[in-house]
mmCIF file with all atom_site columns, C-alpha atoms in Angstrom:
data_model
loop_
_atom_site.group_PDB
_atom_site.id
_atom_site.type_symbol
_atom_site.label_atom_id
_atom_site.label_alt_id
_atom_site.label_comp_id
_atom_site.label_asym_id
_atom_site.label_entity_id
_atom_site.label_seq_id
_atom_site.pdbx_PDB_ins_code
_atom_site.Cartn_x
_atom_site.Cartn_y
_atom_site.Cartn_z
_atom_site.occupancy
_atom_site.B_iso_or_equiv
_atom_site.pdbx_formal_charge
_atom_site.auth_seq_id
_atom_site.auth_comp_id
_atom_site.auth_asym_id
_atom_site.auth_atom_id
_atom_site.pdbx_PDB_model_num
ATOM 1   C CA . MET A 1 1   ? -31.601 16.858  -1.601  1.00 0.00 ? 26  MET A CA 1
ATOM 2   C CA . THR A 1 2   ? -28.649 19.122  -0.925  1.00 0.00 ? 27  THR A CA 1
ATOM 3   C CA . ALA A 1 3   ? -27.851 22.056  -3.166  1.00 0.00 ? 28  ALA A CA 1
ATOM 4   C CA . PRO A 1 4   ? -25.222 21.352  -5.788  1.00 0.00 ? 29  PRO A CA 1
ATOM 5   C CA . GLY A 1 5   ? -21.819 22.487  -4.671  1.00 0.00 ? 30  GLY A CA 1
ATOM 6   C CA . PRO A 1 6   ? -18.229 21.439  -4.986  1.00 0.00 ? 31  PRO A CA 1
ATOM 7   C CA . ARG A 1 7   ? -17.712 17.717  -4.716  1.00 0.00 ? 32  ARG A CA 1
ATOM 8   C CA . PRO A 1 8   ? -16.188 16.605  -1.443  1.00 0.00 ? 33  PRO A CA 1
ATOM 9   C CA . SER A 1 9   ? -12.705 15.182  -1.841  1.00 0.00 ? 34  SER A CA 1
ATOM 10  C CA . VAL A 1 10  ? -11.338 12.236  0.162   1.00 0.00 ? 35  VAL A CA 1
ATOM 11  C CA . LEU A 1 11  ? -7.766  10.977  0.394   1.00 0.00 ? 36  LEU A CA 1
ATOM 12  C CA . PHE A 1 12  ? -7.055  7.518   1.818   1.00 0.00 ? 37  PHE A CA 1
ATOM 13  C CA . VAL A 1 13  ? -3.503  6.983   3.069   1.00 0.00 ? 38  VAL A CA 1
ATOM 14  C CA . CYS A 1 14  ? -1.618  3.912   4.269   1.00 0.00 ? 39  CYS A CA 1
ATOM 15  C CA . VAL A 1 15  ? 2.094   3.141   4.256   1.00 0.00 ? 40  VAL A CA 1
ATOM 16  C CA . HIS A 1 16  ? 2.369   1.101   1.048   1.00 0.00 ? 41  HIS A CA 1
ATOM 17  C CA . ASN A 1 17  ? -0.841  2.161   -0.773  1.00 0.00 ? 42  ASN A CA 1
ATOM 18  C CA . ALA A 1 18  ? -1.134  -1.504  -1.719  1.00 0.00 ? 43  ALA A CA 1
ATOM 19  C CA . GLY A 1 19  ? -4.003  -2.725  0.456   1.00 0.00 ? 44  GLY A CA 1
ATOM 20  C CA . ARG A 1 20  ? -6.224  -0.795  2.846   1.00 0.00 ? 45  ARG A CA 1
ATOM 21  C CA . SER A 1 21  ? -6.143  2.584   1.116   1.00 0.00 ? 46  SER A CA 1
ATOM 22  C CA . GLN A 1 22  ? -6.652  0.958   -2.292  1.00 0.00 ? 47  GLN A CA 1
ATOM 23  C CA . MET A 1 23  ? -9.699  -0.961  -1.032  1.00 0.00 ? 48  MET A CA 1
ATOM 24  C CA . ALA A 1 24  ? -11.174 2.133   0.631   1.00 0.00 ? 49  ALA A CA 1
ATOM 25  C CA . ALA A 1 25  ? -10.667 4.297   -2.460  1.00 0.00 ? 50  ALA A CA 1
ATOM 26  C CA . ALA A 1 26  ? -12.172 1.622   -4.705  1.00 0.00 ? 51  ALA A CA 1
ATOM 27  C CA . PHE A 1 27  ? -15.236 1.218   -2.478  1.00 0.00 ? 52  PHE A CA 1
ATOM 28  C CA . LEU A 1 28  ? -15.826 4.963   -2.258  1.00 0.00 ? 53  LEU A CA 1
ATOM 29  C CA . ALA A 1 29  ? -15.404 5.475   -6.012  1.00 0.00 ? 54  ALA A CA 1
ATOM 30  C CA . HIS A 1 30  ? -17.698 2.502   -6.689  1.00 0.00 ? 55  HIS A CA 1
ATOM 31  C CA . LEU A 1 31  ? -20.412 3.614   -4.253  1.00 0.00 ? 56  LEU A CA 1
ATOM 32  C CA . ALA A 1 32  ? -20.239 7.390   -4.790  1.00 0.00 ? 57  ALA A CA 1
ATOM 33  C CA . GLY A 1 33  ? -19.735 7.532   -8.532  1.00 0.00 ? 58  GLY A CA 1
ATOM 34  C CA . ASP A 1 34  ? -18.961 11.121  -9.473  1.00 0.00 ? 59  ASP A CA 1
ATOM 35  C CA . ARG A 1 35  ? -20.417 12.581  -6.253  1.00 0.00 ? 60  ARG A CA 1
ATOM 36  C CA . VAL A 1 36  ? -17.064 12.376  -4.428  1.00 0.00 ? 61  VAL A CA 1
ATOM 37  C CA . GLU A 1 37  ? -13.496 12.908  -5.639  1.00 0.00 ? 62  GLU A CA 1
ATOM 38  C CA . VAL A 1 38  ? -11.370 9.997   -4.439  1.00 0.00 ? 63  VAL A CA 1
ATOM 39  C CA . ARG A 1 39  ? -7.588  9.667   -4.056  1.00 0.00 ? 64  ARG A CA 1
ATOM 40  C CA . SER A 1 40  ? -5.276  7.201   -2.367  1.00 0.00 ? 65  SER A CA 1
ATOM 41  C CA . ALA A 1 41  ? -1.569  7.312   -1.624  1.00 0.00 ? 66  ALA A CA 1
ATOM 42  C CA . GLY A 1 42  ? 1.161   5.837   0.539   1.00 0.00 ? 67  GLY A CA 1
ATOM 43  C CA . SER A 1 43  ? 3.992   7.286   2.588   1.00 0.00 ? 68  SER A CA 1
ATOM 44  C CA . ALA A 1 44  ? 6.284   4.517   1.232   1.00 0.00 ? 69  ALA A CA 1
ATOM 45  C CA . PRO A 1 45  ? 4.416   3.064   -1.769  1.00 0.00 ? 70  PRO A CA 1
ATOM 46  C CA . ALA A 1 46  ? 4.909   -0.561  -2.777  1.00 0.00 ? 71  ALA A CA 1
ATOM 47  C CA . ASP A 1 47  ? 5.673   -1.623  -6.344  1.00 0.00 ? 72  ASP A CA 1
ATOM 48  C CA . SER A 1 48  ? 2.206   -3.084  -6.867  1.00 0.00 ? 73  SER A CA 1
ATOM 49  C CA . VAL A 1 49  ? -1.168  -3.639  -5.220  1.00 0.00 ? 74  VAL A CA 1
ATOM 50  C CA . ASN A 1 50  ? -1.319  -6.700  -2.951  1.00 0.00 ? 75  ASN A CA 1
ATOM 51  C CA . PRO A 1 51  ? -2.627  -9.635  -5.080  1.00 0.00 ? 76  PRO A CA 1
ATOM 52  C CA . ALA A 1 52  ? -4.764  -10.932 -2.177  1.00 0.00 ? 77  ALA A CA 1
ATOM 53  C CA . VAL A 1 53  ? -6.398  -7.483  -1.971  1.00 0.00 ? 78  VAL A CA 1
ATOM 54  C CA . VAL A 1 54  ? -7.066  -7.508  -5.730  1.00 0.00 ? 79  VAL A CA 1
ATOM 55  C CA . GLU A 1 55  ? -8.661  -10.972 -5.370  1.00 0.00 ? 80  GLU A CA 1
ATOM 56  C CA . ALA A 1 56  ? -10.773 -9.981  -2.337  1.00 0.00 ? 81  ALA A CA 1
ATOM 57  C CA . MET A 1 57  ? -12.108 -6.922  -4.161  1.00 0.00 ? 82  MET A CA 1
ATOM 58  C CA . LYS A 1 58  ? -12.836 -8.967  -7.276  1.00 0.00 ? 83  LYS A CA 1
ATOM 59  C CA . GLU A 1 59  ? -15.070 -11.169 -5.097  1.00 0.00 ? 84  GLU A CA 1
ATOM 60  C CA . VAL A 1 60  ? -17.327 -8.164  -4.462  1.00 0.00 ? 85  VAL A CA 1
ATOM 61  C CA . GLY A 1 61  ? -17.338 -7.071  -8.104  1.00 0.00 ? 86  GLY A CA 1
ATOM 62  C CA . ILE A 1 62  ? -14.692 -4.336  -7.966  1.00 0.00 ? 87  ILE A CA 1
ATOM 63  C CA . ASP A 1 63  ? -11.629 -4.683  -10.191 1.00 0.00 ? 88  ASP A CA 1
ATOM 64  C CA . ILE A 1 64  ? -8.533  -2.885  -8.867  1.00 0.00 ? 89  ILE A CA 1
ATOM 65  C CA . SER A 1 65  ? -6.043  -4.977  -10.860 1.00 0.00 ? 90  SER A CA 1
ATOM 66  C CA . THR A 1 66  ? -4.928  -1.954  -12.907 1.00 0.00 ? 91  THR A CA 1
ATOM 67  C CA . GLU A 1 67  ? -4.332  0.320   -9.897  1.00 0.00 ? 92  GLU A CA 1
ATOM 68  C CA . THR A 1 68  ? -0.791  1.259   -8.918  1.00 0.00 ? 93  THR A CA 1
ATOM 69  C CA . PRO A 1 69  ? 0.458   2.526   -5.551  1.00 0.00 ? 94  PRO A CA 1
ATOM 70  C CA . LYS A 1 70  ? 1.069   6.277   -5.528  1.00 0.00 ? 95  LYS A CA 1
ATOM 71  C CA . VAL A 1 71  ? 3.352   8.390   -3.357  1.00 0.00 ? 96  VAL A CA 1
ATOM 72  C CA . LEU A 1 72  ? 1.762   10.675  -0.784  1.00 0.00 ? 97  LEU A CA 1
ATOM 73  C CA . THR A 1 73  ? 2.284   14.354  -1.598  1.00 0.00 ? 98  THR A CA 1
ATOM 74  C CA . ALA A 1 74  ? 1.476   17.499  0.329   1.00 0.00 ? 99  ALA A CA 1
ATOM 75  C CA . ASP A 1 75  ? -0.519  18.643  -2.713  1.00 0.00 ? 100 ASP A CA 1
ATOM 76  C CA . ALA A 1 76  ? -2.805  15.596  -2.470  1.00 0.00 ? 101 ALA A CA 1
ATOM 77  C CA . VAL A 1 77  ? -3.454  16.346  1.198   1.00 0.00 ? 102 VAL A CA 1
ATOM 78  C CA . GLN A 1 78  ? -4.096  20.050  0.542   1.00 0.00 ? 103 GLN A CA 1
ATOM 79  C CA . ALA A 1 79  ? -6.525  19.190  -2.278  1.00 0.00 ? 104 ALA A CA 1
ATOM 80  C CA . SER A 1 80  ? -8.600  16.913  -0.012  1.00 0.00 ? 105 SER A CA 1
ATOM 81  C CA . ASP A 1 81  ? -11.423 17.823  2.362   1.00 0.00 ? 106 ASP A CA 1
ATOM 82  C CA . VAL A 1 82  ? -11.113 14.592  4.338   1.00 0.00 ? 107 VAL A CA 1
ATOM 83  C CA . VAL A 1 83  ? -7.866  12.670  4.897   1.00 0.00 ? 108 VAL A CA 1
ATOM 84  C CA . ILE A 1 84  ? -8.228  9.142   6.250   1.00 0.00 ? 109 ILE A CA 1
ATOM 85  C CA . THR A 1 85  ? -5.065  7.496   7.498   1.00 0.00 ? 110 THR A CA 1
ATOM 86  C CA . MET A 1 86  ? -4.690  3.782   8.054   1.00 0.00 ? 111 MET A CA 1
ATOM 87  C CA . GLY A 1 87  ? -1.576  3.074   10.046  1.00 0.00 ? 112 GLY A CA 1
ATOM 88  C CA . CYS A 1 88  ? 0.790   5.629   8.513   1.00 0.00 ? 113 CYS A CA 1
ATOM 89  C CA . GLY A 1 89  ? 1.536   7.279   11.831  1.00 0.00 ? 114 GLY A CA 1
ATOM 90  C CA . ASP A 1 90  ? 3.208   10.662  11.608  1.00 0.00 ? 115 ASP A CA 1
ATOM 91  C CA . ALA A 1 91  ? 4.122   10.308  7.924   1.00 0.00 ? 116 ALA A CA 1
ATOM 92  C CA . CYS A 1 92  ? 1.029   12.250  6.844   1.00 0.00 ? 117 CYS A CA 1
ATOM 93  C CA . PRO A 1 93  ? 1.405   16.017  6.520   1.00 0.00 ? 118 PRO A CA 1
ATOM 94  C CA . VAL A 1 94  ? -1.244  17.959  8.440   1.00 0.00 ? 119 VAL A CA 1
ATOM 95  C CA . PHE A 1 95  ? -2.840  21.108  7.072   1.00 0.00 ? 120 PHE A CA 1
ATOM 96  C CA . PRO A 1 96  ? -5.364  23.358  8.812   1.00 0.00 ? 121 PRO A CA 1
ATOM 97  C CA . GLY A 1 97  ? -8.936  23.141  7.610   1.00 0.00 ? 122 GLY A CA 1
ATOM 98  C CA . ARG A 1 98  ? -8.786  19.469  6.676   1.00 0.00 ? 123 ARG A CA 1
ATOM 99  C CA . ARG A 1 99  ? -10.716 16.784  8.493   1.00 0.00 ? 124 ARG A CA 1
ATOM 100 C CA . TYR A 1 100 ? -8.490  13.912  9.608   1.00 0.00 ? 125 TYR A CA 1
ATOM 101 C CA . LEU A 1 101 ? -9.679  10.450  10.569  1.00 0.00 ? 126 LEU A CA 1
ATOM 102 C CA . ASP A 1 102 ? -7.494  7.528   11.565  1.00 0.00 ? 127 ASP A CA 1
ATOM 103 C CA . TRP A 1 103 ? -8.989  4.122   10.858  1.00 0.00 ? 128 TRP A CA 1
ATOM 104 C CA . GLN A 1 104 ? -7.322  1.395   12.905  1.00 0.00 ? 129 GLN A CA 1
ATOM 105 C CA . LEU A 1 105 ? -7.353  -1.614  10.567  1.00 0.00 ? 130 LEU A CA 1
ATOM 106 C CA . ASP A 1 106 ? -5.241  -4.749  10.322  1.00 0.00 ? 131 ASP A CA 1
ATOM 107 C CA . ASP A 1 107 ? -2.593  -4.594  7.613   1.00 0.00 ? 132 ASP A CA 1
ATOM 108 C CA . PRO A 1 108 ? -3.285  -7.112  4.813   1.00 0.00 ? 133 PRO A CA 1
ATOM 109 C CA . ALA A 1 109 ? 0.396   -7.184  3.790   1.00 0.00 ? 134 ALA A CA 1
ATOM 110 C CA . GLY A 1 110 ? 1.628   -10.761 3.532   1.00 0.00 ? 135 GLY A CA 1
ATOM 111 C CA . GLN A 1 111 ? -1.864  -12.147 4.229   1.00 0.00 ? 136 GLN A CA 1
ATOM 112 C CA . GLY A 1 112 ? -3.915  -14.478 2.068   1.00 0.00 ? 137 GLY A CA 1
ATOM 113 C CA . VAL A 1 113 ? -7.357  -13.654 0.742   1.00 0.00 ? 138 VAL A CA 1
ATOM 114 C CA . ASP A 1 114 ? -9.032  -15.360 3.740   1.00 0.00 ? 139 ASP A CA 1
ATOM 115 C CA . ALA A 1 115 ? -7.358  -12.845 6.078   1.00 0.00 ? 140 ALA A CA 1
ATOM 116 C CA . VAL A 1 116 ? -8.097  -9.924  3.737   1.00 0.00 ? 141 VAL A CA 1
ATOM 117 C CA . ARG A 1 117 ? -11.884 -10.519 3.551   1.00 0.00 ? 142 ARG A CA 1
ATOM 118 C CA . PRO A 1 118 ? -12.715 -9.282  7.090   1.00 0.00 ? 143 PRO A CA 1
ATOM 119 C CA . ILE A 1 119 ? -10.504 -6.204  6.554   1.00 0.00 ? 144 ILE A CA 1
ATOM 120 C CA . ARG A 1 120 ? -12.266 -5.559  3.237   1.00 0.00 ? 145 ARG A CA 1
ATOM 121 C CA . ASN A 1 121 ? -15.684 -5.916  4.874   1.00 0.00 ? 146 ASN A CA 1
ATOM 122 C CA . GLU A 1 122 ? -14.786 -3.493  7.680   1.00 0.00 ? 147 GLU A CA 1
ATOM 123 C CA . ILE A 1 123 ? -13.448 -0.965  5.158   1.00 0.00 ? 148 ILE A CA 1
ATOM 124 C CA . GLU A 1 124 ? -16.675 -1.221  3.156   1.00 0.00 ? 149 GLU A CA 1
ATOM 125 C CA . ARG A 1 125 ? -18.729 -0.637  6.321   1.00 0.00 ? 150 ARG A CA 1
ATOM 126 C CA . ARG A 1 126 ? -16.695 2.471   7.217   1.00 0.00 ? 151 ARG A CA 1
ATOM 127 C CA . VAL A 1 127 ? -16.763 3.829   3.652   1.00 0.00 ? 152 VAL A CA 1
ATOM 128 C CA . ARG A 1 128 ? -20.551 3.477   3.516   1.00 0.00 ? 153 ARG A CA 1
ATOM 129 C CA . GLY A 1 129 ? -20.795 5.464   6.757   1.00 0.00 ? 154 GLY A CA 1
ATOM 130 C CA . LEU A 1 130 ? -18.438 8.125   5.424   1.00 0.00 ? 155 LEU A CA 1
ATOM 131 C CA . LEU A 1 131 ? -20.394 8.404   2.189   1.00 0.00 ? 156 LEU A CA 1
ATOM 132 C CA . THR A 1 132 ? -23.605 8.978   4.145   1.00 0.00 ? 157 THR A CA 1
ATOM 133 C CA . GLU A 1 133 ? -21.908 11.802  6.067   1.00 0.00 ? 158 GLU A CA 1
ATOM 134 C CA . LEU A 1 134 ? -20.483 13.392  2.920   1.00 0.00 ? 159 LEU A CA 1
ATOM 135 C CA . THR A 1 135 ? -23.616 13.310  0.786   1.00 0.00 ? 160 THR A CA 1
ATOM 136 C CA . ASP A 1 136 ? -26.438 13.989  3.258   1.00 0.00 ? 161 ASP A CA 1
#
């Protein structure tokens, strides 16, 4: 067991904060509990979370129906140890001392739940790997 210290902080970023970043944040919060601080944001946030994404997450027992897309701020990036981008390109501010990962994932925008499921499953796989790295 590792010595208690500050909780690692992770920020998930995609363009609209309506699909991929919402799923990733929900999985990490669900799996990590209070061991990791979790944020998500978008460089151009949508008005609401993608309904197909909400449905796909509900299928695995995670309710994100009350989540709302949030705008990406420099403060959120500075407050995070790990910043994971998902197709936001150069819209994410970069600060020294932060770990940046770019997860290449299909965009669920405009897709039905059948198309969202494999994206959801890949995000869960990557989040589980990240959690192992952060908490070991």
